[in-house]
Amino acid sequence: MEQEKIAKEMFSPAQLDSAKSEEISKPSLNYWQDAWLRVKKNKGAIVSLVIIAILTIMALVGPHLTGHTYEEQNLQHNNLPPRIPVLENVSWLPFDGNLTRKNGDVYNAYEQKNVEEYYWFGTDSLGRDLFTRLWKGTQVSLYIAFLAAAIDMIIGVIYGAISGFVGGRTDNIMQRVIEILSGIPNLVVVILMTILLDPGILSITLALTITGWITMARVIRAQVLKLKNQEYVLAARTLGLSNGKIISKHLVPNLAGVIIINTMFTIPSAIFFEAFLSFIGLGLQPPDASLGTLIDEGFKVLQLYPYQMIIPATVISLIMICFNMVADGLRDALDPKMRD
Amino acid sequence: MAKYLTQRIIYMVVTLFLIASFTFFLMKIIPGTPFSNADKLSDTQLSIMIDKYGLDDPVPVQYANYMMNLLKGDLGVSFQFNNVGVTDIIIKSLGPSATLGGLAILFGTFFGVILGVVAALKQNTWVDYTSTFIAVLGKSIPSFVFAGLLQYYIGVKLGWFPVAFWRGPEYMVLPTIALAMFPLATASRFVRTEMIEVMESDYITLAKAKGASWFEIAFKHALRNALIPVITVLGPLVVSLMTGSLVIEKIFGIPGIGEQFVKSIQVNDYPVIMGTTLLFAGLFVLVILIVDLLYGVIDPRIRLAGGKK
Amino acid sequence: MEKILEVKDLHISFHTFGGEVQAIRGVNFDLLKGETLAIVGESGSGKSVTTKALMRLLPESNSEIKTGEILFGGKDLAKLSDKAMQKIRGKEISMIFQDPMTSLNPTMKIGKQIIEPIIKHQKLSKSAAKKRAIEILDLVGIPNPEVRFEQYPHQFSGGMRQRVVIAIALACNPKVLIADEPTTALDVTIQAQILELMKDLQKKIDTSIIFITHDLGVVANVADRVAVMYGGKIVEIGTVDEIFYNPQHPYTWGLISSMPTLDSDDEELYAIPGTPPDLLHPPKGDAFAPRNAYAMKIDLEKQPPMFKVSDTHYAATWLLHPDAPKVEPPPAVKRRQREFLEMKEGN
Ligand SMILES: Nc1ncnc2c1ncn2[C@@H]1O[C@H](COP(=O)(O)OP(=O)(O)O)[C@@H](O)[C@H]1O
Ligand code: SF4
Ligand SMILES: [Mg+2]
């Protein structure tokens, strides 16, 4: 052993600051701060969040930007392709108002029809402004999705919380109900309900929520069962808080994570079903616009005027992708299993 | 196990019974069905109807008859085609739908599993990110959007495959791809997660400690364990196939159940709508049951644990 | 005696979400032919990481052997290719893990799991491998080996599974057997059985064993030598007698004091105060200083070197520096020291 010179003084007892040694060196973040840090690291989720925000804003203001309403028809101006000032001069962008004939000829639809006006996203077969219709449709689709998600959340949380919290016979019966309902494919329920109710925003929303809340109820129940016997809930019980108070004061805040994740997965699924119903003829009816009806109408003229389908198809895909990315990101961030 | 099975089958029957009752009363409520008013029907239809359902009978009797007919596999008579039984219509269009669905689930899960396994083994590399990207697209882009774009770009613009109809193998390519996207995405995500978990498990470490090669570990030890739970997503996949087949058969003009169904919706042919709905519900319930049983057969842990009881 | 394995200045880090975890910070030890070396220490002290490193089983994605050598049969295992490592794993060095419930592949028959390494390393035919596997199953005390050969892991109890894992490890007569807390997850009676089995097997098969445990009681039973780990380092190493009856490191004192013995039931069981060091931000001085009642100023400034106590006994504590004040070990330790001295004088 090499022995270097060490001052004798060093071998006197050290002043140990016991408080300091007990200090936890990892800065202790609370659940939400920690989750936020994790979400922030997930670039895909952040970008998606921004895109969702932009699309939501456009869904609100977009319908008022062009001066046209979403149902106003102008048959002289029908089937015009997108044309945007400035961008029309960028040759590789499809915003020059040109169309291609079946034989391959390219012509400018605006010049041919002698239209001075610029329709940013073109017009449909009735000459309605697609820019306005697109954002109106986005608005309606998002509205249906948020509404359905909110209803699912409320029913699911209440049902799951009661089932898990009360337990015993009640829980047993409530679980059997869920078991039977979950045997019904949501496709079937949604179709039967939209046939029963007349197509409309509310009836579609309602149809979506009939079985939509089940997943939420299941997740919540499982969480409640887990949390139920933890100390602070027992303490609250001995303090004489009523069941309702315990649910709202102690459990719900703890359930926030799973609720958020689940809701984020419900939204894209609702958007999909709305569009799906419109596409098979059970959804909103024209002149009402939703992303589904726009895609359905666009699909009918896809080979002649592809822009009429591609634009709403892009928006719906973007919304679906972004919500799924955010949901995935949140799940990874909030899942306690992933925390070190 | 027997007890569990009985219980499952009881649930299955109750569920189907509820759906069937619901469709019956729906038909009573909605105007234009054989049970609510007969104005729209031709005389022949009417006589068959009265004959069949005893429309003069009180509602409970009608209900009982309806249920009895269902048990016999008789789903009623279509409106749009005179006198043709719904069951016959469904059987006739079953072929293309089953083929399409089978192909989609086969290719979808096959490539999905490959994608998921590769992503898990090359975790956090560009392979993994690409696979994630494909999966997110597959899960997010609605099947009808994807089908429409495929039809336009691959079918119309490039002209590689027929744009529509169902006349031979080359006609199956585009619809199969469109319908397979969701199973592919779902399977790949699921397998990736499972595979990563399995690869971190103790028995994989033990396999490494025995000197097994990377290949043996991935394919002899890990894959089987990672694949078993995939069976559990079969239920959701079948629903996605049913949903998808409605729109994809419509888009590609495939004479299957889905196309028939969409047409029936457009002309309010309620017996066909209800019949198809019941078929879907039955199929779904059956798949769930099969998944349960299959899981018991494939996983020796469950098989034996169940057998002991 | 012949050294079969030499670990020199091993440093291992994990790259995690929070930063670099310096799990192993300079570990040195030798393993002699035919001996059992026990590694003891609290959970998190780096026992598993050290031994996994010997077999290069650390997760490739986030672990790194920063420096150090692992010399075995003239090769440095720390730098060996993965292909070359596969020829050593299971053949020259084998491992038994802590939890027998999770360490067998649930969807593969026991028999197949045993013959795999035999076929691979010993190039036996399938039937010869099966014969050998049944022999080993018999050797590790599994009744009806022919029947058991065809069964799945879930048909075995925990103790039986651990016997299977031992059978797998011994299938190719390895030179080194690493047992990472092989009895921790088992019931006390089963623990004793497995320990007996391992002692018995070592007599029959001439293998060196590294036996990891956090239970000093087990050590006295099985080991020839003991290495005490703390905070990613070996803080004391010596023969069983030296560690039990003449421990030098305050952490070893703590471990011994917290060990229940037959004649100490009048005292309350002692627990070392404080928490293990945070290896994300390892301290500048000695990692044990914050929990050490004898800590000196130097302990907060400099890490102690290994001081030699005897030819076989070393400890890393400044208390062994000639300038350090002489301190008295706690009573429980002193009682053992007295016993040790009496024993020596008696001889
Ligand atoms: N995969 C890993 N990722 C990050 N840190 C790890 C990993 N494995 C072990 N560690 C860290 O290494 C240290 C030693 O762990 P280990 O060797 O398992 O302790 P033990 O002595 O209980 O076997 C611990 O602090 C642990 O946090
Ligand atoms: S080196 Fe110092 S702090 Fe570390 S064990 Fe020895 S006396 Fe205690
Ligand atoms: Mg360990």
Short mmCIF file of C-alpha atoms in Angstrom, two decimals, chain A residues 1-16 21-22 25-26 34 37-38 41 340, chain C residues 17 274-275 278 281 289-290 292 295-298 300-302 305-308 318 321-325:
data_model
loop_
_atom_site.label_atom_id
_atom_site.label_comp_id
_atom_site.label_asym_id
_atom_site.label_seq_id
_atom_site.Cartn_x
_atom_site.Cartn_y
_atom_site.Cartn_z
CA MET A 1 0.00 0.00 0.00
CA GLU A 2 1.40 3.35 -0.91
CA GLN A 3 1.29 5.68 2.07
CA GLU A 4 1.16 9.32 1.19
CA LYS A 5 1.63 12.00 3.78
CA ILE A 6 -1.62 13.03 5.43
CA ALA A 7 -1.89 15.71 8.05
CA LYS A 8 -2.51 14.29 11.52
CA GLU A 9 -5.29 16.79 12.02
CA MET A 10 -7.31 14.95 9.40
CA PHE A 11 -7.74 12.02 11.74
CA SER A 12 -9.78 13.94 14.26
CA PRO A 13 -13.50 13.20 14.43
CA ALA A 14 -15.56 14.81 11.69
CA GLN A 15 -18.52 17.05 12.36
CA LEU A 16 -21.25 15.10 10.69
CA SER A 21 -26.78 13.17 5.22
CA GLU A 22 -30.45 12.38 5.45
CA SER A 25 -30.17 14.34 -3.22
CA LYS A 26 -32.60 13.69 -6.05
CA ASP A 34 -42.27 14.68 -13.09
CA LEU A 37 -40.74 16.62 -17.60
CA ARG A 38 -41.28 13.28 -19.28
CA LYS A 41 -38.86 14.99 -23.55
CA ASP A 340 -37.79 4.98 -11.43
CA PHE C 17 -32.82 9.14 -17.17
CA GLY C 274 -28.91 5.96 7.45
CA THR C 275 -29.29 5.03 3.80
CA ASP C 278 -26.55 7.83 -3.99
CA HIS C 281 -23.65 11.57 -7.17
CA ALA C 289 -18.77 8.24 6.21
CA PRO C 290 -22.30 9.71 6.61
CA ASN C 292 -20.27 6.00 10.33
CA ALA C 295 -15.96 9.15 10.80
CA MET C 296 -12.95 11.45 10.70
CA LYS C 297 -12.22 14.57 8.71
CA ILE C 298 -10.20 12.65 6.16
CA LEU C 300 -15.07 13.35 3.99
CA GLU C 301 -12.11 14.31 1.80
CA LYS C 302 -10.43 11.17 0.53
CA PRO C 305 -6.97 2.71 0.15
CA MET C 306 -6.99 -1.02 0.96
CA PHE C 307 -4.98 -1.50 4.17
CA LYS C 308 -3.39 -4.87 4.70
CA TRP C 318 -8.88 5.08 7.37
CA HIS C 321 -3.98 4.26 9.08
CA PRO C 322 -1.19 4.46 11.62
CA ASP C 323 -2.17 8.04 12.53
CA ALA C 324 -5.80 7.19 13.15
CA PRO C 325 -7.03 6.97 16.72
#
